[in-house]
């Protein structure tokens, strides 16, 4: 089942912070975050695994609340390069497919 | 260079004319997947493959076929394309099934069916 992302869109000025949320109705094994620039392929940002392990980006952080089946992506001191569409993807059990949400569009202006 | 390649990048075709979109990766990844992307709907999985000769349906498999005869290739076949298959298609691969591994995406194939 597709995870739900919120908000659908965010507009920021450089230097401002943003939080993007991802929630699932199912228990989760892992949550993935990707960013897609217009006209390009999605690019990996981060994986958060059940149990607390994280792999990914140095300047972007995320949290994973296993009990609530929720994850949040934290973009601090945003830069113009942060603009794009952010997708979360969820995996219910090890060995099953990654299912993506509908995305959150982030626009950062100077 | 480690990469996922797709061909063609752009394709305009007519209803009913069979077509194949190729996908190839040079990273010896076991897991490969096809997604379609439509405005407002995000990335929806069409088919995936956990290894050679092992394929399974994703969320939107109707009208598509795949095969995985070699580890590096995972072609997407549209036997009789229809206008509702007009979309942006992405192939992706990862070392193993997606739970703990990042997916590497190809550049995308924009398909228009008239």
CSV table of N, CA and C in Angstrom, one decimal, chain A residues 6-61:
chain,number,residue,atom,x,y,z
A,6,UNK,N,3.3,14.1,3.3
A,6,UNK,CA,2.7,15.5,3.6
A,6,UNK,C,3.9,16.4,3.9
A,7,UNK,N,3.7,17.7,3.6
A,7,UNK,CA,2.7,18.3,2.7
A,7,UNK,C,3.0,17.9,1.2
A,8,UNK,N,2.0,18.2,0.4
A,8,UNK,CA,2.2,17.9,-1.1
A,8,UNK,C,3.3,18.9,-1.7
A,9,UNK,N,3.3,20.1,-1.2
A,9,UNK,CA,4.2,21.1,-1.7
A,9,UNK,C,4.7,22.0,-0.6
A,10,UNK,N,6.0,22.5,-0.8
A,10,UNK,CA,6.5,23.4,0.2
A,10,UNK,C,7.3,24.5,-0.6
A,11,UNK,N,7.1,25.7,-0.2
A,11,UNK,CA,7.8,26.9,-0.8
A,11,UNK,C,8.7,27.5,0.3
A,12,UNK,N,10.0,27.6,0.0
A,12,UNK,CA,10.9,28.2,1.0
A,12,UNK,C,11.8,29.3,0.4
A,13,UNK,N,12.4,30.1,1.3
A,13,UNK,CA,13.5,30.9,0.9
A,13,UNK,C,14.8,30.3,1.4
A,14,UNK,N,15.8,30.6,0.7
A,14,UNK,CA,17.1,30.0,1.1
A,14,UNK,C,17.4,30.3,2.6
A,15,UNK,N,17.9,29.2,3.2
A,15,UNK,CA,18.2,29.3,4.7
A,15,UNK,C,17.1,28.9,5.6
A,16,UNK,N,15.8,28.7,5.0
A,16,UNK,CA,14.7,28.2,5.9
A,16,UNK,C,14.8,26.7,6.0
A,17,UNK,N,14.0,26.2,7.0
A,17,UNK,CA,14.0,24.8,7.2
A,17,UNK,C,12.6,24.2,6.7
A,18,UNK,N,12.7,22.9,6.5
A,18,UNK,CA,11.4,22.2,6.1
A,18,UNK,C,11.4,20.8,6.6
A,19,UNK,N,10.2,20.3,6.8
A,19,UNK,CA,10.0,18.9,7.3
A,19,UNK,C,9.0,18.2,6.3
A,20,UNK,N,9.4,17.1,5.8
A,20,UNK,CA,8.5,16.3,5.0
A,20,UNK,C,8.2,15.0,5.7
A,21,UNK,N,6.9,14.7,5.8
A,21,UNK,CA,6.5,13.5,6.5
A,21,UNK,C,6.0,12.4,5.6
A,22,UNK,N,6.2,11.2,6.1
A,22,UNK,CA,5.8,10.0,5.3
A,22,UNK,C,5.2,9.0,6.3
A,23,UNK,N,4.0,8.5,6.0
A,23,UNK,CA,3.4,7.6,7.0
A,23,UNK,C,2.7,6.4,6.2
A,24,UNK,N,2.7,5.3,6.9
A,24,UNK,CA,2.2,4.1,6.4
A,24,UNK,C,1.2,3.5,7.3
A,25,UNK,N,0.2,2.7,6.8
A,25,UNK,CA,-0.7,2.0,7.6
A,25,UNK,C,-0.2,0.6,8.0
A,26,UNK,N,0.9,0.3,7.4
A,26,UNK,CA,1.5,-1.0,7.7
A,26,UNK,C,2.7,-0.9,8.5
A,27,UNK,N,3.1,-2.0,9.3
A,27,UNK,CA,4.4,-2.0,9.9
A,27,UNK,C,5.5,-2.0,8.9
A,28,UNK,N,6.5,-1.3,9.2
A,28,UNK,CA,7.6,-1.1,8.2
A,28,UNK,C,8.9,-1.7,8.7
A,29,UNK,N,9.7,-2.2,7.7
A,29,UNK,CA,11.0,-2.6,7.9
A,29,UNK,C,12.0,-1.5,7.6
A,30,UNK,N,11.8,-0.8,6.6
A,30,UNK,CA,12.7,0.3,6.3
A,30,UNK,C,11.9,1.4,5.5
A,31,UNK,N,12.5,2.6,5.6
A,31,UNK,CA,12.0,3.8,4.9
A,31,UNK,C,13.2,4.4,4.0
A,32,UNK,N,12.9,4.7,2.8
A,32,UNK,CA,13.9,5.2,1.9
A,32,UNK,C,13.4,6.6,1.5
A,33,UNK,N,14.4,7.5,1.3
A,33,UNK,CA,14.1,8.9,0.7
A,33,UNK,C,14.9,9.1,-0.5
A,34,UNK,N,14.3,9.7,-1.5
A,34,UNK,CA,14.9,10.0,-2.8
A,34,UNK,C,14.5,11.4,-3.2
A,35,UNK,N,15.3,12.1,-3.9
A,35,UNK,CA,15.0,13.4,-4.5
A,35,UNK,C,15.1,13.3,-6.0
A,36,UNK,N,14.2,14.0,-6.7
A,36,UNK,CA,14.2,14.0,-8.1
A,36,UNK,C,14.1,15.5,-8.6
A,37,UNK,N,15.1,15.8,-9.4
A,37,UNK,CA,15.1,17.2,-10.0
A,37,UNK,C,14.2,17.0,-11.3
A,38,UNK,N,13.7,18.1,-11.8
A,38,UNK,CA,12.8,18.1,-12.9
A,38,UNK,C,13.5,17.6,-14.1
A,39,UNK,N,12.9,16.5,-14.8
A,39,UNK,CA,13.5,16.0,-16.0
A,39,UNK,C,14.6,15.0,-15.7
A,40,UNK,N,14.9,14.6,-14.5
A,40,UNK,CA,16.0,13.7,-14.2
A,40,UNK,C,15.4,12.5,-13.4
A,41,UNK,N,16.3,11.6,-13.2
A,41,UNK,CA,16.0,10.4,-12.5
A,41,UNK,C,16.0,10.6,-11.0
A,42,UNK,N,15.3,9.9,-10.2
A,42,UNK,CA,15.4,10.0,-8.7
A,42,UNK,C,16.8,9.6,-8.2
A,43,UNK,N,17.2,10.3,-7.2
A,43,UNK,CA,18.6,10.1,-6.6
A,43,UNK,C,18.4,9.7,-5.2
A,44,UNK,N,19.1,8.7,-4.7
A,44,UNK,CA,19.1,8.3,-3.3
A,44,UNK,C,19.5,9.3,-2.4
A,45,UNK,N,18.8,9.5,-1.2
A,45,UNK,CA,19.2,10.3,-0.1
A,45,UNK,C,19.6,9.5,1.1
A,46,UNK,N,18.7,8.6,1.5
A,46,UNK,CA,18.8,8.0,2.8
A,46,UNK,C,17.9,6.8,2.9
A,47,UNK,N,18.4,5.8,3.7
A,47,UNK,CA,17.7,4.7,4.2
A,47,UNK,C,17.6,4.7,5.7
A,48,UNK,N,16.5,4.4,6.3
A,48,UNK,CA,16.3,4.2,7.7
A,48,UNK,C,15.8,2.9,7.9
A,49,UNK,N,16.5,2.1,8.7
A,49,UNK,CA,16.1,0.7,9.0
A,49,UNK,C,15.5,0.5,10.3
A,50,UNK,N,14.6,-0.4,10.4
A,50,UNK,CA,14.1,-0.8,11.7
A,50,UNK,C,15.2,-1.1,12.6
A,51,UNK,N,15.1,-0.6,13.8
A,51,UNK,CA,16.2,-0.8,14.8
A,51,UNK,C,17.2,0.4,14.9
A,52,UNK,N,17.0,1.4,14.0
A,52,UNK,CA,17.7,2.6,14.2
A,52,UNK,C,18.9,2.9,13.2
A,53,UNK,N,19.3,1.9,12.4
A,53,UNK,CA,20.4,2.2,11.6
A,53,UNK,C,20.0,3.1,10.5
A,54,UNK,N,20.9,4.1,10.1
A,54,UNK,CA,20.7,5.0,9.0
A,54,UNK,C,21.8,4.9,8.1
A,55,UNK,N,21.5,5.1,6.8
A,55,UNK,CA,22.6,5.2,5.8
A,55,UNK,C,22.2,6.3,4.9
A,56,UNK,N,23.1,7.2,4.6
A,56,UNK,CA,22.8,8.3,3.6
A,56,UNK,C,23.5,9.6,3.8
A,57,UNK,N,22.8,10.6,3.4
A,57,UNK,CA,23.3,11.9,3.2
A,57,UNK,C,23.9,12.6,4.4
A,58,UNK,N,24.9,13.4,4.2
A,58,UNK,CA,25.5,14.1,5.3
A,58,UNK,C,24.7,15.3,5.8
A,59,UNK,N,24.1,16.0,4.9
A,59,UNK,CA,23.5,17.3,5.2
A,59,UNK,C,22.0,17.2,5.4
A,60,UNK,N,21.4,16.1,5.2
A,60,UNK,CA,20.0,15.9,5.3
A,60,UNK,C,19.8,14.8,6.4
A,61,UNK,N,18.9,15.1,7.3
A,61,UNK,CA,18.7,14.1,8.3
A,61,UNK,C,17.2,13.6,8.3
